[in-house]
Amino acid sequence: MSEPMIRFDKVEKSFGTFNVLKDLDFEVARGEKVTIIGPSGSGKSTVLRILMTLEDITGGAVYVGGDPLWHEEKGGKLVPASEGHLRQMRTQLGMVFQSFNLFPHMTVLRNLTEAPRVVLGLSKAEAKDRAEELLELVGLTEHAHKFPNQLSGGQQQRVGIARALAMRPKVMLFDEPTSALDPELVGEVLNVIRGLSEEHDLTMLMVTHEMRFAREISDRVCFFDGGKICESGTPEEIFGNPKEERTKQFLHAVLEGD
Amino acid sequence: MLFGLHWDTAHGDLAFAASILPMLLIGMWVTIEASILGFFVALIIGLILSVLKAAPSRLIRWPALAVAEFIRDTPLLVQLFFLYYVLPDYGIVLPAFLTGALALGIQYSAYTAEVYRAGLEAVPHGQHEAARALDLPARRTFTHVVLPQAVPRVVPAMGNYLVSIMKDVPVLSVVTVLEMLNVAKIIGDQTFNYMIPLTMVGGLYMILTIFASALVRFADRKLPKRGIALR
Ligand SMILES: Nc1ncnc2c1ncn2[C@@H]1O[C@H](COP(=O)(O)OP(=O)(O)OP(=O)(O)O)[C@@H](O)[C@H]1O
Ligand SMILES: [Mg+2]
């Protein structure tokens, strides 16, 4: 068994005195598609944000591709990571935000070419080729020269996905990618994510409230509660035959009327 | 006689006004130059101040806050005298015009720093996070993500300070800068007619500030801000 793509080892995260993650152990294998579900405030976003280095950890260790994320080795000891180390590690991860966070003053194309050119050193033509390929993948070829505010929410989120993919990450993180969308626009974004889930090499970690979708694309579903994994298993196990009382309650509450 | 030009006191008010207009225009040009230079100094020092005031290290932040507070709490005239009379003691001798423009710029940098701060804070946090997730370097994030979204938000406020600076230029007359008001005063001293040159200064100032305000509005309209929600 090879090293997991992502490993949380007794991770603690507090904001002041408020303990969000407690002793979290969590693994995602290479190429695995994992969905995190759970009640509001259970620490789902925090897990993704820690991986994207938007939030640091207050205890334990996180490994990405076998290397410590928030630490680096210096003289045989693990010390807190420098910005240089974080930058190096970050290139393996891409994130899709609930609120898209596109750069509003850049065209769709510029949104997709900015980081590949600046960070990966791609030439203008290379970056453009890559961007056009991705725009085709997300079905937005004709919108390359528009500004984000000229697009619908669903289209903006598809640009968000393409922008993250343009960096060729090994891991894609999705934090409630469809929660900010009108119901009729959810489908087009899920379709794009569904397509990605067929890529064997891509590891995916997604927080979502779209239970049916989670069931369809996930290899594994983790139910978070109070900063811990309460229950984890295949979609069939979690949705079909949950063992924990809390999982049953949660699923009962969210699936009501579904 | 002033600037090698003569005034005409013998042929009535209109002839007098016509004869001193070129002198006042020379003074007005100095006023414009001092305003623009002072404005640029304010823009640059203000930006530096706003960055320092937000520095993560207290060792940088606190002195910056103190300096900004000091600048804001002391009159322009005091700062001007300080630069004009104290700096030479330390071997820094600047022409009166430069000293004046510098004093204006420093005074207003305390205000422009606040405008920058508000502009930078108005850029949503998600923009910083997206840039970080894409691994954009901090400098690039500032210049290509944050500033382009902050600048359109600050232009109207900055423009108002340009007009204020213009109206503060007469203070420089106390260190002998021959700006518009000083020219008018010299003419008055020599011809015993203050009424006409001062009225003309008022009129010229009005034209100047109306023009500057229009310029600011024009810049505001022309600035690239597609896609940026300003409010
Ligand atoms: N920067 C912060 N400062 C203080 N508390 C925070 C901060 N970020 C998150 N929290 C708190 O940590 C807890 C977990 O937050 P997190 O965003 O991970 O929850 P979540 O499971 O994603 O919830 P939701 O479904 O509402 O998005 C919440 O109670 C939140 O209030
Ligand atoms: Mg969340």
Tab-separated table of C-alpha atoms in Angstrom, chain A residues 49 52-53 83 87 90-91 101-106 114 118-119 147 149-150 163 167, chain B residues 125-137 140 144-145 148-149 226-228:
chain	number	residue	atom	x	y	z
A	49	ARG	CA	-8.574	25.275	4.249
A	52	MET	CA	-4.923	24.746	0.937
A	53	THR	CA	-2.689	26.459	3.540
A	83	GLU	CA	6.536	30.336	3.241
A	87	ARG	CA	4.538	27.553	-1.766
A	90	ARG	CA	0.654	24.301	-2.552
A	91	THR	CA	1.348	23.581	-6.194
A	101	ASN	CA	-13.585	34.112	-5.808
A	102	LEU	CA	-12.815	34.817	-9.445
A	103	PHE	CA	-10.703	37.891	-10.144
A	104	PRO	CA	-13.423	40.342	-11.205
A	105	HIS	CA	-11.133	42.720	-13.075
A	106	MET	CA	-9.714	40.012	-15.323
A	114	GLU	CA	-2.532	34.480	-14.684
A	118	VAL	CA	3.388	33.764	-13.172
A	119	VAL	CA	3.800	30.668	-11.030
A	147	PHE	CA	-15.682	39.351	-17.345
A	149	ASN	CA	-19.857	39.484	-13.690
A	150	GLN	CA	-21.173	38.908	-17.193
A	163	ARG	CA	-8.841	28.086	-13.015
A	167	MET	CA	-2.322	24.632	-12.309
B	125	HIS	CA	-10.893	38.414	1.628
B	126	GLY	CA	-11.737	35.696	-0.872
B	127	GLN	CA	-9.529	37.443	-3.420
B	128	HIS	CA	-6.494	36.996	-1.201
B	129	GLU	CA	-7.425	33.386	-0.590
B	130	ALA	CA	-7.891	32.652	-4.285
B	131	ALA	CA	-4.506	34.194	-5.035
B	132	ARG	CA	-2.891	32.158	-2.307
B	133	ALA	CA	-4.565	28.960	-3.485
B	134	LEU	CA	-3.135	29.654	-6.940
B	135	ASP	CA	0.266	30.201	-5.346
B	136	LEU	CA	0.622	33.734	-6.673
B	137	PRO	CA	3.513	35.467	-4.922
B	140	ARG	CA	2.091	39.810	-7.579
B	144	HIS	CA	-2.212	42.459	-9.990
B	145	VAL	CA	-5.104	41.334	-7.809
B	148	PRO	CA	-6.391	46.998	-9.514
B	149	GLN	CA	-9.505	46.447	-7.424
B	226	ARG	CA	-14.953	46.390	-15.441
B	227	GLY	CA	-16.382	43.713	-13.268
B	228	ILE	CA	-15.440	45.411	-10.021
